[in-house]
Structure formats: C-alpha cells, structure tokens
Coordinates of C-alpha atoms and ligand atoms in Angstrom, one line a residue:
X1 CA 119.8 114.9 76.0
X2 CA 119.2 115.2 79.7
X3 CA 119.1 118.3 81.8
X4 CA 122.9 118.1 81.8
X5 CA 122.9 118.5 78.1
X6 CA 120.7 121.6 78.4
X7 CA 123.1 122.8 81.0
X8 CA 126.0 122.2 78.7
X9 CA 124.5 124.2 75.8
X10 CA 123.6 127.1 78.1
X11 CA 127.0 127.0 79.7
X12 CA 128.5 127.3 76.2
X13 CA 126.4 130.4 75.6
X14 CA 127.6 131.9 78.8
X15 CA 131.2 131.2 77.6
X16 CA 130.5 132.6 74.2
X17 CA 129.5 135.9 75.8
X18 CA 132.3 135.9 78.3
X19 CA 135.0 135.3 75.7
X20 CA 133.6 137.4 72.9
X21 CA 135.9 140.1 71.7
X22 CA 133.1 142.4 71.0
X23 CA 129.6 142.6 72.4
X24 CA 127.6 143.9 69.4
X25 CA 124.2 143.3 67.7
X26 CA 125.6 140.3 65.8
X27 CA 126.8 138.5 69.0
X28 CA 123.5 139.2 70.7
X29 CA 121.5 137.8 67.8
X30 CA 123.7 134.8 67.7
X31 CA 123.3 134.2 71.5
X32 CA 119.6 134.5 71.2
X33 CA 119.5 131.9 68.5
X34 CA 121.6 129.6 70.6
X35 CA 119.2 130.0 73.5
X36 CA 116.3 129.3 71.3
X37 CA 117.8 126.1 70.1
X38 CA 118.7 124.9 73.6
X39 CA 115.3 125.6 75.0
X40 CA 113.3 124.1 72.1
X41 CA 115.3 120.9 72.3
X42 CA 114.4 120.8 75.9
X43 CA 110.7 120.9 74.9
X44 CA 110.0 124.4 76.1
X45 CA 106.9 125.7 74.5
X46 CA 107.6 127.6 71.2
X47 CA 105.7 130.7 72.2
X48 CA 107.5 130.9 75.5
X49 CA 110.8 130.5 73.7
X50 CA 109.9 133.3 71.2
X51 CA 108.8 135.6 74.0
X52 CA 112.0 135.1 75.9
X53 CA 114.2 135.6 72.8
X54 CA 112.4 138.8 72.0
X55 CA 112.8 140.1 75.5
X56 CA 116.5 139.2 75.8
X57 CA 117.3 140.7 72.4
X58 CA 115.4 143.9 73.1
X59 CA 116.8 144.4 76.5
X60 CA 120.4 143.6 75.5
X61 CA 120.2 146.0 72.6
X62 CA 118.3 148.8 74.2
X63 CA 118.9 148.8 77.9
X64 CA 122.0 150.7 79.0
X65 CA 124.2 148.7 81.3
X66 CA 124.1 149.8 84.9
X67 CA 127.1 151.9 85.9
X68 CA 129.6 149.4 87.2
X69 CA 128.6 146.5 84.9
X70 CA 130.5 145.8 81.7
X71 CA 128.5 145.2 78.6
X72 CA 129.3 141.5 78.8
X73 CA 128.0 141.4 82.4
X74 CA 125.0 143.3 81.3
X75 CA 124.1 140.8 78.6
X76 CA 124.8 137.8 81.0
X77 CA 122.6 139.4 83.6
X78 CA 119.7 139.7 81.1
X79 CA 120.0 136.1 79.9
X80 CA 120.1 135.0 83.5
X81 CA 117.2 137.1 84.6
X82 CA 115.0 136.0 81.7
X83 CA 115.7 132.3 82.2
X84 CA 114.8 132.7 85.9
X85 CA 111.6 134.4 85.0
X86 CA 110.7 131.5 82.7
X87 CA 110.7 129.3 85.7
X88 CA 108.4 131.4 87.8
X89 CA 108.7 132.4 91.4
X90 CA 110.2 130.6 94.4
X91 CA 107.5 129.4 96.8
X92 CA 108.7 128.1 100.1
X93 CA 107.2 124.9 101.3
X94 CA 106.9 125.0 105.1
X95 CA 104.5 122.5 106.6
X96 CA 104.1 122.6 110.4
X97 CA 103.3 120.0 113.0
X98 CA 99.7 118.8 112.4
X99 CA 99.8 119.5 108.6
X100 CA 98.1 117.1 106.3
X101 CA 99.5 116.4 102.9
X102 CA 97.8 114.5 100.1
X103 CA 100.0 113.2 97.3
X104 CA 98.3 112.7 93.9
X105 CA 99.5 112.0 90.4
X106 CA 99.6 109.4 87.7
X107 CA 100.8 106.0 88.3
X108 CA 104.5 105.7 88.1
X109 CA 105.1 109.4 88.4
X110 CA 107.1 108.9 91.6
X111 CA 104.5 109.6 94.4
X112 CA 105.6 106.9 96.8
X113 CA 109.3 107.5 96.3
X114 CA 108.8 111.2 96.7
X115 CA 106.8 110.7 99.9
X116 CA 109.7 109.0 101.5
X117 CA 112.1 111.7 100.2
X118 CA 109.7 114.3 101.6
X119 CA 109.6 112.5 104.9
X120 CA 113.3 112.7 105.2
X121 CA 113.1 116.4 104.4
X122 CA 110.6 116.9 107.2
X123 CA 112.6 114.8 109.7
X124 CA 115.6 117.0 109.1
X125 CA 113.5 120.0 110.0
X126 CA 112.4 118.4 113.3
X127 CA 109.0 117.5 112.1
X128 CA 107.5 114.0 112.5
X129 CA 106.1 112.6 109.3
X130 CA 103.4 109.8 109.4
X131 CA 102.5 108.1 106.2
X132 CA 99.2 106.4 105.5
X133 CA 99.5 103.9 102.6
X134 CA 96.2 104.2 100.9
X135 CA 97.1 103.0 97.4
X136 CA 95.0 100.0 97.1
X137 CA 95.8 99.4 93.4
X138 CA 99.5 98.8 93.2
X139 CA 100.4 95.4 94.4
X140 CA 102.6 95.6 97.6
X141 CA 102.3 99.4 97.8
X142 CA 102.6 99.3 101.6
X143 CA 105.7 97.0 101.4
X144 CA 107.3 99.5 99.0
X145 CA 106.9 102.3 101.5
X146 CA 108.2 100.2 104.3
X147 CA 111.2 99.1 102.3
X148 CA 112.0 102.6 101.0
X149 CA 112.0 104.1 104.5
X150 CA 113.9 101.3 106.1
X151 CA 116.8 103.5 107.2
X152 CA 114.6 106.2 108.5
X153 CA 112.5 106.9 111.6
X154 CA 109.3 106.9 109.7
X155 CA 105.9 105.5 110.8
X156 CA 104.0 104.0 107.9
X157 CA 100.4 103.0 108.5
X158 CA 99.0 100.3 106.2
X159 CA 96.5 97.5 105.8
X160 CA 97.9 95.4 103.0
X161 CA 94.8 93.2 102.8
X162 CA 92.2 96.0 102.7
X163 CA 91.1 97.2 99.3
X164 CA 89.1 100.2 100.6
X165 CA 91.3 103.3 100.7
X166 CA 88.8 105.4 102.7
X167 CA 88.7 102.8 105.4
X168 CA 92.5 102.7 105.6
X169 CA 92.6 106.4 105.8
X170 CA 90.1 106.7 108.6
X171 CA 91.9 104.0 110.6
X172 CA 95.2 105.6 110.0
X173 CA 94.0 109.0 111.1
X174 CA 92.8 107.4 114.4
X175 CA 96.4 106.3 115.1
X176 CA 98.1 109.5 114.2
X177 CA 99.4 111.9 116.8
X178 CA 98.3 115.5 116.9
X179 CA 101.7 116.8 116.0
X180 CA 102.4 114.4 113.1
X181 CA 102.7 115.7 109.6
X182 CA 100.3 113.2 108.0
X183 CA 101.1 112.3 104.4
X184 CA 98.7 110.2 102.4
X185 CA 99.9 108.0 99.5
X186 CA 97.2 107.4 97.0
X187 CA 96.8 105.3 93.9
X188 CA 98.0 106.6 90.5
X189 CA 95.1 108.1 88.6
X190 CA 94.6 109.3 85.1
X191 CA 92.6 112.4 84.2
X192 CA 90.3 110.5 81.8
X193 CA 89.4 108.0 84.5
X194 CA 86.4 109.8 85.9
X195 CA 85.6 107.2 88.5
X196 CA 89.0 107.5 90.1
X197 CA 88.8 111.3 90.1
X198 CA 85.6 111.0 92.0
X199 CA 87.3 108.7 94.5
X200 CA 90.1 111.2 94.9
X201 CA 87.5 113.8 95.8
X202 CA 85.9 111.5 98.3
X203 CA 89.3 110.9 100.0
X204 CA 89.8 114.6 100.1
X205 CA 86.5 115.1 101.9
X206 CA 87.5 112.7 104.6
X207 CA 91.1 113.7 104.9
X208 CA 90.7 117.5 104.5
X209 CA 94.4 118.1 103.6
X210 CA 95.4 121.7 103.4
X211 CA 98.3 120.6 101.2
X212 CA 97.6 118.8 98.0
X213 CA 100.7 118.0 96.1
X214 CA 100.8 116.7 92.6
X215 CA 103.7 114.6 91.5
X216 CA 104.5 114.7 87.8
X217 CA 107.1 112.8 85.8
X218 CA 109.0 115.5 84.0
X219 CA 109.8 113.3 81.0
X220 CA 106.4 114.3 79.6
X221 CA 107.8 117.7 78.9
X222 CA 105.5 120.6 78.4
X223 CA 102.5 118.3 78.7
X224 CA 103.1 118.6 82.5
X225 CA 101.4 122.0 82.3
X226 CA 98.1 120.5 81.1
X227 CA 98.3 117.7 83.5
X228 CA 98.8 120.0 86.4
X229 CA 95.8 122.0 85.3
X230 CA 93.5 119.0 85.0
X231 CA 94.3 117.9 88.5
X232 CA 94.0 121.4 89.8
X233 CA 90.5 121.6 88.4
X234 CA 89.5 118.4 90.1
X235 CA 91.0 118.9 93.6
X236 CA 92.7 122.2 93.7
X237 CA 96.4 121.3 94.0
X238 CA 98.6 123.6 96.1
X239 CA 101.8 122.6 94.4
X240 CA 103.7 120.4 92.0
X241 CA 106.7 118.2 92.5
X242 CA 108.5 117.4 89.2
X243 CA 110.4 114.1 89.4
X244 CA 113.0 112.4 87.2
X245 CA 114.6 115.6 86.1
X246 CA 117.8 113.6 86.1
X247 CA 116.9 111.4 83.3
X248 CA 114.9 113.4 80.8
X249 CA 115.6 115.6 77.8
X250 CA 112.4 117.5 78.4
X251 CA 113.0 118.9 81.8
X252 CA 113.1 122.5 80.6
X253 CA 109.6 122.0 79.0
X254 CA 108.2 120.5 82.1
X255 CA 109.5 123.2 84.4
X256 CA 108.5 126.1 82.2
X257 CA 105.0 124.7 81.5
X258 CA 104.2 124.1 85.1
X259 CA 105.6 127.5 86.0
X260 CA 102.9 129.0 83.8
X261 CA 100.0 127.3 85.6
X262 CA 98.7 128.6 88.9
X263 CA 100.3 125.8 90.8
X264 CA 103.8 126.5 91.9
X265 CA 106.7 124.0 91.7
X266 CA 107.7 123.1 95.2
X267 CA 110.3 120.5 94.8
X268 CA 112.2 118.7 92.1
X269 CA 113.3 115.1 92.1
X270 CA 116.7 114.5 90.7
X271 CA 117.4 110.8 91.3
X272 CA 116.1 107.5 92.7
X273 CA 117.8 107.9 96.0
X274 CA 116.1 109.2 99.1
X275 CA 118.2 112.4 99.2
X276 CA 117.5 113.3 95.6
X277 CA 114.9 115.9 96.3
X278 CA 115.4 119.6 96.5
X279 CA 113.2 122.6 97.2
X280 CA 112.7 124.4 93.9
X281 CA 114.5 127.7 93.6
X282 CA 114.5 129.2 90.1
X283 CA 117.5 131.4 90.9
X284 CA 119.7 128.7 92.2
X285 CA 118.5 126.3 89.6
X286 CA 119.4 128.6 86.7
X287 CA 122.8 129.5 88.1
X288 CA 123.6 125.9 88.4
X289 CA 122.3 125.0 84.9
X290 CA 124.3 127.9 83.5
X291 CA 127.3 126.3 85.1
X292 CA 128.5 129.5 86.7
X293 CA 128.6 129.9 90.4
X294 CA 130.1 133.4 89.7
X295 CA 126.8 134.4 88.0
X296 CA 125.1 134.5 91.4
X297 CA 127.9 136.7 92.6
X298 CA 127.5 138.9 89.6
X299 CA 123.8 139.3 90.3
X300 CA 124.5 140.2 93.9
X301 CA 127.0 142.7 92.7
X302 CA 124.5 144.2 90.3
X303 CA 122.0 144.5 93.1
X304 CA 124.5 146.3 95.3
X305 CA 125.4 148.7 92.5
X306 CA 121.7 149.4 92.1
X307 CA 121.8 150.6 95.7
X308 CA 124.8 152.9 95.2
X309 CA 123.4 156.3 94.8
X310 CA 123.8 157.9 91.5
X311 CA 125.1 161.3 92.6
X312 CA 128.0 159.5 94.2
X313 CA 129.0 157.9 90.9
X314 CA 128.8 161.2 89.3
X315 CA 131.1 162.7 91.9
X316 CA 133.6 160.0 91.3
X317 CA 133.3 160.5 87.6
X318 CA 134.1 164.1 88.0
X319 CA 137.1 163.2 90.1
X320 CA 135.7 164.6 93.4
X321 CA 136.2 161.7 95.7
X322 CA 135.5 162.7 99.3
X323 CA 135.5 160.9 102.6
X324 CA 131.7 160.9 102.4
X325 CA 132.0 158.9 99.2
X326 CA 134.5 156.5 100.8
X327 CA 132.1 156.0 103.7
X328 CA 129.2 155.3 101.4
X329 CA 131.3 153.0 99.3
X330 CA 132.6 151.0 102.2
X331 CA 129.1 150.7 103.6
X332 CA 127.5 149.5 100.5
X333 CA 130.4 147.2 99.5
X334 CA 131.3 145.8 102.8
X335 CA 128.8 142.9 102.5
X336 CA 130.8 141.7 99.5
X337 CA 134.2 141.3 101.2
X338 CA 137.4 143.2 101.0
X339 CA 137.3 146.1 98.6
X340 CA 140.0 144.6 96.5
X341 CA 137.8 141.6 95.7
X342 CA 135.2 143.9 94.3
X343 CA 137.7 145.8 92.3
X344 CA 139.0 142.5 90.9
X345 CA 135.6 141.6 89.7
X346 CA 135.3 144.7 87.7
X347 CA 137.1 144.2 84.4
X348 CA 140.1 146.4 83.9
X349 CA 140.2 147.5 87.5
X350 CA 141.8 144.7 89.4
X351 CA 145.2 145.3 88.0
X352 CA 145.4 148.9 88.7
X353 CA 144.5 149.1 92.3
X354 CA 147.5 149.7 94.7
X355 CA 148.2 146.7 96.9
X356 CA 147.7 148.5 100.2
X357 CA 144.3 149.7 99.1
X358 CA 143.1 146.3 98.0
X359 CA 144.2 144.6 101.2
X360 CA 142.0 146.3 103.6
X361 CA 140.2 143.7 105.8
X362 CA 136.6 143.8 106.8
X363 CA 137.6 144.5 110.3
X364 CA 139.5 147.6 109.2
X365 CA 136.6 148.8 107.1
X366 CA 134.4 148.6 110.3
X367 CA 137.0 150.7 112.1
X368 CA 137.1 153.2 109.3
X369 CA 133.3 153.5 109.4
X370 CA 133.4 154.1 113.2
X371 CA 136.0 156.8 112.7
X372 CA 134.1 158.5 109.9
X373 CA 130.9 158.4 112.0
X374 CA 132.8 160.7 114.4
X375 CA 133.6 163.2 111.8
X376 CA 131.6 166.3 111.0
X377 CA 130.1 166.4 107.5
X378 CA 132.3 169.3 106.8
X379 CA 135.3 167.2 107.5
X380 CA 134.0 164.4 105.3
X381 CA 133.3 166.8 102.4
X382 CA 136.6 168.6 102.8
X383 CA 139.1 166.0 104.2
X384 CA 141.9 168.5 103.7
X385 CA 140.8 170.5 106.8
X386 CA 141.5 167.5 109.1
X387 CA 144.6 168.7 111.0
X388 CA 146.2 167.1 114.0
X389 CA 143.9 168.7 116.6
X390 CA 140.8 167.5 114.6
X391 CA 142.4 164.1 114.5
X392 CA 142.7 164.0 118.3
X393 CA 139.1 165.0 118.6
X394 CA 137.9 162.3 116.1
X395 CA 140.0 159.7 117.8
X396 CA 138.5 160.5 121.2
X397 CA 135.0 160.5 119.8
X398 CA 135.4 157.2 118.1
X399 CA 137.4 155.4 120.7
X400 CA 140.4 155.0 118.4
X401 CA 143.9 156.3 118.2
X402 CA 145.3 159.1 116.1
X403 CA 147.3 156.5 114.3
X404 CA 144.1 154.9 113.1
X405 CA 142.9 158.2 111.8
X406 CA 146.2 158.7 110.0
X407 CA 145.8 155.2 108.5
X408 CA 142.3 156.0 107.3
X409 CA 143.6 159.3 105.7
X410 CA 146.4 157.4 104.0
X411 CA 143.9 154.8 102.7
X412 CA 141.6 157.6 101.5
X413 CA 144.4 159.4 99.7
X414 CA 145.6 156.2 98.1
X415 CA 142.1 155.4 96.9
X416 CA 141.6 159.0 95.7
X417 CA 144.8 158.9 93.8
X418 CA 144.2 155.5 92.3
X419 CA 140.7 156.5 91.2
X420 CA 141.9 159.7 89.7
X421 CA 144.5 158.0 87.6
X422 CA 142.1 155.4 86.5
X423 CA 139.6 158.1 85.5
X424 CA 142.2 159.7 83.4
X425 CA 144.0 156.7 82.0
X426 CA 146.7 157.1 79.4
X427 CA 144.4 158.8 76.9
X428 CA 142.1 160.6 79.2
X429 CA 139.7 157.6 79.3
X430 CA 140.8 155.4 82.1
X431 CA 139.2 152.0 82.7
X432 CA 137.2 153.3 85.6
X433 CA 135.7 156.0 83.5
X434 CA 134.7 153.6 80.8
X435 CA 133.4 151.2 83.4
X436 CA 131.2 153.9 84.9
X437 CA 129.8 154.8 81.6
X438 CA 129.2 151.1 80.9
X439 CA 131.2 151.1 77.8
X440 CA 132.5 147.8 76.3
X441 CA 136.0 147.0 76.9
Ligands
GDP1 P1 104.2 106.1 92.0 O1 103.5 105.0 91.2 O2 103.7 107.4 91.6 O3 104.1 105.9 93.5 O4 105.7 106.0 91.6 P2 107.0 105.4 92.4 O5 107.3 106.2 93.6 O6 106.7 103.9 92.6 O7 108.1 105.6 91.3 C1 108.2 105.0 90.1 C2 109.6 104.8 89.6 O8 110.2 106.1 89.4 C3 110.5 104.1 90.6 O9 111.3 103.2 89.9 C4 111.3 105.3 91.2 O10 112.6 104.8 91.6 C5 111.4 106.2 90.0 N1 111.7 107.6 90.4 C6 110.9 108.4 91.2 N2 111.4 109.6 91.4 C7 112.6 109.7 90.6 C8 113.5 110.7 90.3 O11 113.5 111.8 90.7 N3 114.6 110.3 89.5 C9 114.6 109.0 89.0 N4 115.7 108.7 88.2 N5 113.7 108.1 89.2 C10 112.7 108.4 90.0
MG2 MG1 103.0 104.5 94.5

C-alpha cells in the first residue's frame, strides 16, 4: 500500500458520502470506521487516529450545517478539515539571496538528491544555488552531486580527495558569491552516533546556516516524528523534508507524526526525478489525496457562504428579496463565476433556475453592481418605486443606458420569482428553503 492506496481508500469514503441515500448517524459511524482503518494502515499514530475520529463524529452529528451547505457537503467538509488539521499548518519556504542552508539526515534518506531538487526549485525562482559537497563518508559523494545536476546551471564545490569536511566547507565558502544561496551537503548521521552529532554541531558553528533542513525517508512511518525531534534537540532544525512518499505505505504516519513536532514540513519528495519535489501544503495535499478537485471548490464555497450575512439569508427565507439582497449576493458570489454555476453546485437548485438568470456573465454582474451603486437605498429596498424618471437618473449617475436598468430589473424580477417558487416548492417546502435550513435532501 503506497500513498496511492491511502488515497484510494479515502476517495472511496468521499464517494460513500456523496452517493449515500441518507446521511444519518449510521452512515457517519461507518465513515468514521473507514477513515480509522485507512489511517491506521498508513501508520498514523493510534491516538491521533482516535482523536480525529472522535472529532469528526462529534462535529458531524452535532454541528448544524451552514446555511447553503447540504448535509452531505457538511460531512465532507468536516472530514476534509480534520484531515488537513492532522497534517499541520502550511509554512512557506522562501530563502533569499545570501541564505545558507544546511542539509542533515540519516544516510540514504535522500539528502543529496533533495539538494539537487531544491536547487532547481531555487533556480526557477531566480535565485542562484551553490552547493558545497561536504559529505566525506559516502564514496563519490561529490561525483553524485555533479552527475545529478548535469542538466542544470548549478555550481558544486567539492574536494573529492579531502576527508575533512570543515576544511572543504571553509574553502567552499571562500569561493561563494555574496548573493548565492549556499547549500551544504553533509554525511548521513545517526542519532546514536554521538561523535557524528558533535561534528555536525562543529560544522554548524563554522557555517552558521539560518536554515537547517532535515531530510527524512517517509518509509519509517510515524518514527519520523522521534527522528525529527532528536535532530532538533541537537542542532535546532528549522524544517523537515519528507522523501520517498511515492513508494511507501507509511506516508500518512510520517506526515502526521512530523506535523506534531515543532518542526514544520517544508517539502515532500515524490519520486527520484529532479522535478519530484513539492512545497508542502496540507490543504492541497488532502484535496489531492481525497481525489476530489471539487472538494477545494466546496471549501471555497463554504467560506464564501460564511461571509454572507445572516440577515440576508433570513430575508430570502421569508421571501423578501430586494435589490439590496441581489447586490450583496452578486458581490459575494462574483468571485466564483456566473451565478448559474453557483446555483448548479447547490443540490436541487441547478435544475430550477431559469435560463436567462443563470446565464449572466461576470461582465454583466459588474455592470449591475455599478448601476445599483447609483441607486438610493430606498430604491434598493423597494424596487417597485423605480419608475422611468428614476431609471433615467440612475442611468445618468452610473454612466449606463435606461435599457441596462431595465435589463437589471428584469433579471431581478426573474431571480425574485424563481427564488419565491423555490421557497414554496410543490408542498410549501421548496428545495431552496430546505437548502437554507440545511436539511438533508
Ligand atoms: P543521502 O544519502 O541522504 O544523500 O541520500 P541520496 O540522495 O543519495 O538518496 C538515496 C536514494 O533515495 C537514491 O537512490 C535516491 O534516488 C532515492 N530517493 C531520494 N528521494 C526520493 C524520493 O522522493 N522518491 C524516491 N522514489 N526515491 C528517492
Ligand atoms: Mg548524500
């Protein structure tokens, strides 16, 4: 089971929620069990798994869905949020010209490979990496670096015959330019090897790197947490890079264990090739692993809905839909594309919206807002009073034509009518009303 397998089982869980006929306690308990199984197989710490399950279950059962989210979306959102929380916060890695980076970690963890990957990352951002090869233990460590960086514009400083890493470091520093990002490759070390730990500190005293990155092979699973902590105690690491996530069953364990330490995960390595390195972003990582690009959209939608003011929802619920509501709605929904798209995302709504209302372009929405900005608040609250002389005034004020005002009024009336009928529905409980109250479909 690799990360892909974890992704598969989590994707199945998402599907289970999406296609469930009923979102009830039984389904939630089942989903929580499935999540537990997937995470435990991925070597996530038992206590972390239990904490997460409890939170998901409690939230799914007790929290009321936000108005605008269906019960399914509500549960999906909680699963998503809690998985993201398991992986900690995103920490940007932004070295600048003149930065100094020391790479440490056990032998074979992927330091040298990652240095070349990181160099490429820096080159793409207009920085100039300069690598000092100070691993004096691995045979042909310098040659490995040169070979890996063959296709890149990377300067590697090395003294293949010299066995004293401090000397190499000092000489290498003399040749570095002021604006170079200096990356130091070191020998693999083990935490029980006290002597080597001491040497690492010596190197640190000479190099004085503000960035100390630890490279960890993620196939050790949750052990990664203890390893990061041991190195942190010795030299105060500023971040972790987890490698080989592409080939391990224990990726979830490694990620969640390191996330719990005080050292943030900066990058993840997902393959042997030079491009297989990505900045670590829990949000993006989880949406990918859950196999749903849409989930990201759902989260954004939820955030936008959070921003909608509650009174406005209430008004719409009561059937009072004014131009003021329309203005607010357009403003808060504009970021998400044509209003029809939003409506389509809300279960039960997409079908019922009249075509002309759902085909309003972004450009038109902008125009509508300009027009509404030229209206008095009285006009917006009581659109009925807008007669032709008011229309002419509004058109003049907003630099538009009276036809534009008429179009807006037509759009407003269509929306109002559509909302009204959706509120009522056939049995007095239209889909919109249910949606607003967050009731399951
Ligand atoms: P070092 O001893 O810490 O410098 O480790 P190396 O950079 O020499 O890497 C050890 C092995 O791990 C090499 O065969 C690399 O190709 C491999 N490796 C490093 N990172 C990754 C990764 O993200 N995915 C995979 N599949 N292999 C990796
Ligand atoms: Mg190496």
